[in-house]
PDB file of C-alpha atoms in Angstrom:
ATOM      1  CA  MET A 204     184.628  13.344 117.158  1.00  0.00           C
ATOM      2  CA  ALA A 205     182.605  13.169 120.376  1.00  0.00           C
ATOM      3  CA  LEU A 206     179.231  11.464 120.320  1.00  0.00           C
ATOM      4  CA  GLY A 207     177.357  11.743 123.549  1.00  0.00           C
ATOM      5  CA  ILE A 208     174.287  12.506 125.571  1.00  0.00           C
ATOM      6  CA  GLN A 209     174.390  15.041 128.381  1.00  0.00           C
ATOM      7  CA  SER A 210     172.041  15.892 131.268  1.00  0.00           C
ATOM      8  CA  GLY A 211     169.877  19.062 131.425  1.00  0.00           C
ATOM      9  CA  LEU A 212     170.772  22.618 132.498  1.00  0.00           C
ATOM     10  CA  THR A 213     169.012  24.929 134.886  1.00  0.00           C
ATOM     11  CA  LYS A 214     168.588  28.599 133.975  1.00  0.00           C
ATOM     12  CA  SER A 215     171.276  29.594 136.485  1.00  0.00           C
ATOM     13  CA  GLN A 216     173.923  27.315 134.929  1.00  0.00           C
ATOM     14  CA  PRO A 217     176.054  28.430 132.000  1.00  0.00           C
ATOM     15  CA  GLY A 218     176.067  26.290 128.916  1.00  0.00           C
ATOM     16  CA  LEU A 219     174.132  25.333 125.828  1.00  0.00           C
ATOM     17  CA  GLN A 220     170.960  23.297 125.509  1.00  0.00           C
ATOM     18  CA  ILE A 221     169.503  22.129 122.191  1.00  0.00           C
ATOM     19  CA  LEU A 222     165.947  20.773 122.012  1.00  0.00           C
ATOM     20  CA  LYS A 223     164.894  18.848 118.894  1.00  0.00           C
ATOM     21  CA  ILE A 224     161.114  18.516 118.387  1.00  0.00           C
ATOM     22  CA  ASP A 225     158.595  17.373 115.781  1.00  0.00           C
ATOM     23  CA  GLU A 226     157.292  20.451 113.950  1.00  0.00           C
ATOM     24  CA  ASP A 227     153.674  19.296 114.048  1.00  0.00           C
ATOM     25  CA  SER A 228     153.240  17.374 117.315  1.00  0.00           C
ATOM     26  CA  ARG A 229     155.856  19.424 119.243  1.00  0.00           C
ATOM     27  CA  ARG A 230     157.077  16.150 120.803  1.00  0.00           C
ATOM     28  CA  PRO A 231     160.809  15.649 121.423  1.00  0.00           C
ATOM     29  CA  ILE A 232     162.806  13.641 118.905  1.00  0.00           C
ATOM     30  CA  ASN A 233     165.511  11.346 120.239  1.00  0.00           C
ATOM     31  CA  GLY A 234     168.477   9.968 118.319  1.00  0.00           C
ATOM     32  CA  VAL A 235     169.162  13.036 116.152  1.00  0.00           C
ATOM     33  CA  GLU A 236     172.880  13.669 115.577  1.00  0.00           C
ATOM     34  CA  MET A 237     173.912  17.332 115.718  1.00  0.00           C
ATOM     35  CA  GLY A 238     177.327  18.786 114.934  1.00  0.00           C
ATOM     36  CA  ILE A 239     178.431  21.758 117.026  1.00  0.00           C
ATOM     37  CA  SER A 240     181.200  24.103 115.923  1.00  0.00           C
ATOM     38  CA  LYS A 241     182.627  27.434 116.964  1.00  0.00           C
ATOM     39  CA  MET A 242     182.024  30.175 114.397  1.00  0.00           C
ATOM     40  CA  ASN A 243     185.713  29.994 113.417  1.00  0.00           C
ATOM     41  CA  GLY A 244     185.005  26.463 112.119  1.00  0.00           C
ATOM     42  CA  GLU A 245     186.576  24.574 115.036  1.00  0.00           C
ATOM     43  CA  ARG A 246     184.439  21.474 115.540  1.00  0.00           C
ATOM     44  CA  LEU A 247     183.497  20.648 119.144  1.00  0.00           C
ATOM     45  CA  GLY A 248     181.948  17.324 118.182  1.00  0.00           C
ATOM     46  CA  THR A 249     178.834  15.448 117.178  1.00  0.00           C
ATOM     47  CA  TYR A 250     176.193  14.824 119.814  1.00  0.00           C
ATOM     48  CA  ARG A 251     172.974  12.786 119.864  1.00  0.00           C
ATOM     49  CA  THR A 252     169.665  13.925 121.363  1.00  0.00           C
ATOM     50  CA  ASP A 253     168.499  11.932 124.404  1.00  0.00           C
ATOM     51  CA  SER A 254     165.011  10.510 125.046  1.00  0.00           C
ATOM     52  CA  ASP A 255     163.802  14.041 125.892  1.00  0.00           C
ATOM     53  CA  GLY A 256     165.120  15.402 122.573  1.00  0.00           C
ATOM     54  CA  LEU A 257     167.920  17.250 124.388  1.00  0.00           C
ATOM     55  CA  ILE A 258     171.612  17.836 123.945  1.00  0.00           C
ATOM     56  CA  THR A 259     173.119  19.686 126.896  1.00  0.00           C
ATOM     57  CA  LEU A 260     176.655  21.068 127.071  1.00  0.00           C
ATOM     58  CA  PRO A 261     177.103  22.619 130.541  1.00  0.00           C
ATOM     59  CA  GLU A 262     180.858  23.254 130.199  1.00  0.00           C
ATOM     60  CA  ILE A 263     180.787  25.153 126.895  1.00  0.00           C
ATOM     61  CA  ALA A 264     182.766  28.430 126.743  1.00  0.00           C
ATOM     62  CA  PRO A 265     181.072  31.745 125.992  1.00  0.00           C
ATOM     63  CA  GLY A 266     180.928  32.650 122.296  1.00  0.00           C
ATOM     64  CA  TRP A 267     179.019  32.076 119.087  1.00  0.00           C
ATOM     65  CA  TYR A 268     178.322  28.526 117.895  1.00  0.00           C
ATOM     66  CA  GLN A 269     176.869  26.894 114.818  1.00  0.00           C
ATOM     67  CA  ILE A 270     174.644  23.827 115.122  1.00  0.00           C
ATOM     68  CA  GLU A 271     174.069  21.566 112.117  1.00  0.00           C
ATOM     69  CA  GLU A 272     172.034  18.409 111.868  1.00  0.00           C
ATOM     70  CA  VAL A 273     174.323  15.560 110.852  1.00  0.00           C
ATOM     71  CA  LYS A 274     171.774  12.739 110.795  1.00  0.00           C
ATOM     72  CA  ALA A 275     168.008  12.931 111.218  1.00  0.00           C
ATOM     73  CA  LYS A 276     166.031  10.262 113.004  1.00  0.00           C
ATOM     74  CA  ASP A 277     164.490   7.697 110.655  1.00  0.00           C
ATOM     75  CA  GLY A 278     161.195   9.008 109.332  1.00  0.00           C
ATOM     76  CA  TYR A 279     162.260  12.661 109.391  1.00  0.00           C
ATOM     77  CA  MET A 280     163.761  14.989 106.817  1.00  0.00           C
ATOM     78  CA  ASN A 281     167.329  16.100 107.494  1.00  0.00           C
ATOM     79  CA  ASP A 282     167.421  19.786 108.515  1.00  0.00           C
ATOM     80  CA  THR A 283     170.168  21.242 106.321  1.00  0.00           C
ATOM     81  CA  ALA A 284     169.995  24.815 107.687  1.00  0.00           C
ATOM     82  CA  PRO A 285     172.762  25.865 110.077  1.00  0.00           C
ATOM     83  CA  HIS A 286     171.549  27.381 113.374  1.00  0.00           C
ATOM     84  CA  ASN A 287     173.648  30.033 115.140  1.00  0.00           C
ATOM     85  CA  ILE A 288     173.467  30.787 118.861  1.00  0.00           C
ATOM     86  CA  GLU A 289     175.444  32.860 121.339  1.00  0.00           C
ATOM     87  CA  VAL A 290     176.420  31.489 124.733  1.00  0.00           C
ATOM     88  CA  LYS A 291     177.042  34.394 127.118  1.00  0.00           C
ATOM     89  CA  ALA A 292     179.371  34.287 130.130  1.00  0.00           C
ATOM     90  CA  GLY A 293     177.494  32.999 133.184  1.00  0.00           C
ATOM     91  CA  GLY A 294     174.302  32.382 131.212  1.00  0.00           C
ATOM     92  CA  ALA A 295     172.447  29.476 129.721  1.00  0.00           C
ATOM     93  CA  ALA A 296     171.627  29.542 126.006  1.00  0.00           C
ATOM     94  CA  SER A 297     168.936  27.328 124.573  1.00  0.00           C
ATOM     95  CA  ILE A 298     167.576  26.728 121.110  1.00  0.00           C
ATOM     96  CA  THR A 299     164.653  24.669 119.861  1.00  0.00           C
ATOM     97  CA  ILE A 300     165.006  23.163 116.395  1.00  0.00           C
ATOM     98  CA  THR A 301     162.125  21.453 114.616  1.00  0.00           C
ATOM     99  CA  ASN A 302     161.993  18.606 112.103  1.00  0.00           C
ATOM    100  CA  LYS A 303     159.310  17.637 109.628  1.00  0.00           C
ATOM    101  CA  LYS A 304     158.289  14.059 109.103  1.00  0.00           C
ATOM    102  CA  ALA A 305     159.256  12.595 105.772  1.00  0.00           C
ATOM    103  CA  ALA A 306     156.641  11.290 103.357  1.00  0.00           C
ATOM    104  CA  SER A 307     156.722   8.580 100.701  1.00  0.00           C
ATOM    105  CA  ILE A 308     155.144   7.932  97.322  1.00  0.00           C
ATOM    106  CA  VAL A 309     154.950   4.980  94.977  1.00  0.00           C
ATOM    107  CA  ILE A 310     154.573   5.356  91.222  1.00  0.00           C
ATOM    108  CA  HIS A 311     153.363   2.262  89.375  1.00  0.00           C
ATOM    109  CA  LYS A 312     153.344   2.287  85.578  1.00  0.00           C
ATOM    110  CA  VAL A 313     151.265  -0.521  84.066  1.00  0.00           C
ATOM    111  CA  ASP A 314     150.315  -1.731  80.594  1.00  0.00           C
ATOM    112  CA  SER A 315     146.712  -0.661  79.883  1.00  0.00           C
ATOM    113  CA  VAL A 316     145.821  -4.072  78.445  1.00  0.00           C
ATOM    114  CA  THR A 317     147.764  -6.628  80.499  1.00  0.00           C
ATOM    115  CA  LYS A 318     147.921  -4.527  83.714  1.00  0.00           C
ATOM    116  CA  GLU A 319     151.533  -5.705  84.111  1.00  0.00           C
ATOM    117  CA  GLY A 320     154.215  -3.286  85.318  1.00  0.00           C
ATOM    118  CA  ILE A 321     156.371  -1.605  82.690  1.00  0.00           C
ATOM    119  CA  TYR A 322     160.148  -1.464  83.156  1.00  0.00           C
ATOM    120  CA  GLY A 323     162.257   1.537  82.136  1.00  0.00           C
ATOM    121  CA  VAL A 324     159.746   4.398  82.096  1.00  0.00           C
ATOM    122  CA  THR A 325     161.322   7.729  83.075  1.00  0.00           C
ATOM    123  CA  PHE A 326     159.323  10.184  85.206  1.00  0.00           C
ATOM    124  CA  LEU A 327     160.051  13.715  86.380  1.00  0.00           C
ATOM    125  CA  LEU A 328     158.658  14.778  89.762  1.00  0.00           C
ATOM    126  CA  TYR A 329     158.009  18.483  90.444  1.00  0.00           C
ATOM    127  CA  ASP A 330     157.436  20.115  93.834  1.00  0.00           C
ATOM    128  CA  GLU A 331     154.552  22.456  94.647  1.00  0.00           C
ATOM    129  CA  SER A 332     156.337  25.489  93.185  1.00  0.00           C
ATOM    130  CA  GLY A 333     156.907  23.696  89.872  1.00  0.00           C
ATOM    131  CA  LYS A 334     160.615  23.150  90.499  1.00  0.00           C
ATOM    132  CA  PRO A 335     161.944  19.736  89.355  1.00  0.00           C
ATOM    133  CA  TYR A 336     162.510  17.522  92.392  1.00  0.00           C
ATOM    134  CA  GLY A 337     163.998  14.477  90.701  1.00  0.00           C
ATOM    135  CA  GLN A 338     164.004  12.123  87.748  1.00  0.00           C
ATOM    136  CA  TYR A 339     163.159   8.446  88.305  1.00  0.00           C
ATOM    137  CA  ILE A 340     163.020   5.240  86.235  1.00  0.00           C
ATOM    138  CA  THR A 341     160.621   2.367  86.921  1.00  0.00           C
ATOM    139  CA  ASP A 342     162.043  -0.949  88.126  1.00  0.00           C
ATOM    140  CA  GLN A 343     161.455  -4.454  86.677  1.00  0.00           C
ATOM    141  CA  GLU A 344     157.855  -4.444  87.942  1.00  0.00           C
ATOM    142  CA  GLY A 345     157.028  -0.886  86.875  1.00  0.00           C
ATOM    143  CA  TYR A 346     157.542   0.779  90.275  1.00  0.00           C
ATOM    144  CA  VAL A 347     159.332   3.854  91.529  1.00  0.00           C
ATOM    145  CA  PHE A 348     159.607   3.980  95.332  1.00  0.00           C
ATOM    146  CA  LEU A 349     160.428   7.266  97.068  1.00  0.00           C
ATOM    147  CA  SER A 350     160.567   6.093 100.648  1.00  0.00           C
ATOM    148  CA  ARG A 351     160.623   8.868 103.272  1.00  0.00           C
ATOM    149  CA  GLU A 352     162.286  11.351 100.944  1.00  0.00           C
ATOM    150  CA  LEU A 353     159.593  13.993 100.517  1.00  0.00           C
ATOM    151  CA  LEU A 354     158.069  16.781 102.551  1.00  0.00           C
ATOM    152  CA  GLU A 355     154.299  16.987 102.754  1.00  0.00           C
ATOM    153  CA  GLY A 356     152.759  18.929  99.899  1.00  0.00           C
ATOM    154  CA  LYS A 357     151.475  18.826  96.356  1.00  0.00           C
ATOM    155  CA  TYR A 358     153.635  17.258  93.649  1.00  0.00           C
ATOM    156  CA  THR A 359     153.180  16.754  89.925  1.00  0.00           C
ATOM    157  CA  ILE A 360     154.495  13.817  87.913  1.00  0.00           C
ATOM    158  CA  ARG A 361     155.226  13.889  84.192  1.00  0.00           C
ATOM    159  CA  GLU A 362     156.311  10.979  82.050  1.00  0.00           C
ATOM    160  CA  LEU A 363     159.499  11.968  80.227  1.00  0.00           C
ATOM    161  CA  GLN A 364     160.402   8.824  78.340  1.00  0.00           C
ATOM    162  CA  PRO A 365     158.199   5.778  77.737  1.00  0.00           C
ATOM    163  CA  ALA A 366     159.543   2.251  77.653  1.00  0.00           C
ATOM    164  CA  ASP A 367     160.452   0.771  74.267  1.00  0.00           C
ATOM    165  CA  GLY A 368     157.302  -0.071  72.287  1.00  0.00           C
ATOM    166  CA  TYR A 369     155.027   2.296  74.247  1.00  0.00           C
ATOM    167  CA  ALA A 370     153.633   5.755  73.479  1.00  0.00           C
ATOM    168  CA  ASN A 371     154.417   8.633  75.846  1.00  0.00           C
ATOM    169  CA  ASP A 372     151.639   9.458  78.351  1.00  0.00           C
ATOM    170  CA  ASN A 373     151.515  13.257  78.146  1.00  0.00           C
ATOM    171  CA  GLN A 374     148.976  13.631  80.967  1.00  0.00           C
ATOM    172  CA  ILE A 375     150.472  15.380  84.017  1.00  0.00           C
ATOM    173  CA  LYS A 376     149.403  13.791  87.304  1.00  0.00           C
ATOM    174  CA  THR A 377     149.038  15.773  90.555  1.00  0.00           C
ATOM    175  CA  ILE A 378     149.283  14.133  93.962  1.00  0.00           C
ATOM    176  CA  GLN A 379     148.997  15.360  97.541  1.00  0.00           C
ATOM    177  CA  VAL A 380     151.659  13.804  99.804  1.00  0.00           C
ATOM    178  CA  VAL A 381     150.946  13.507 103.535  1.00  0.00           C
ATOM    179  CA  ALA A 382     153.493  12.279 106.083  1.00  0.00           C
TER     180      ALA A 382
END
């Protein structure tokens, strides 16, 4: 599997150029690993974006290709959608692919009297559309950490199972997550 960084193309050169940018700031993102395959499934290799957010393949043959993000840069969500592009004979093909920054939340379940964290409480997190996102259990100090796993948006949290000796908190909590 090739892992490399290539220099840029001019419009008169044949080849493929991929630009990876932040969806909000429109700034280039370096260090993103992208897999490139022919449409028949033959893998050309895995390439990493340079400091300008570019992957350039000047010697690529004409045809249809599929680009998939293999590994996002830290702090960004992995783009799981495949991107198809055609490279025409004697022409340069370019594609710009965006990434969203990842957001984090911390849930802390505490005893109402002692204010100490409660171990073993199970929560269910729902996304903005009401679809379950994941089920989580508090650690020894009553925390659930979701570090850089979420997209920005509104989420709701519901306690599914209280810890032994505690009553279930049936109040649904809504939070707004910002990257």
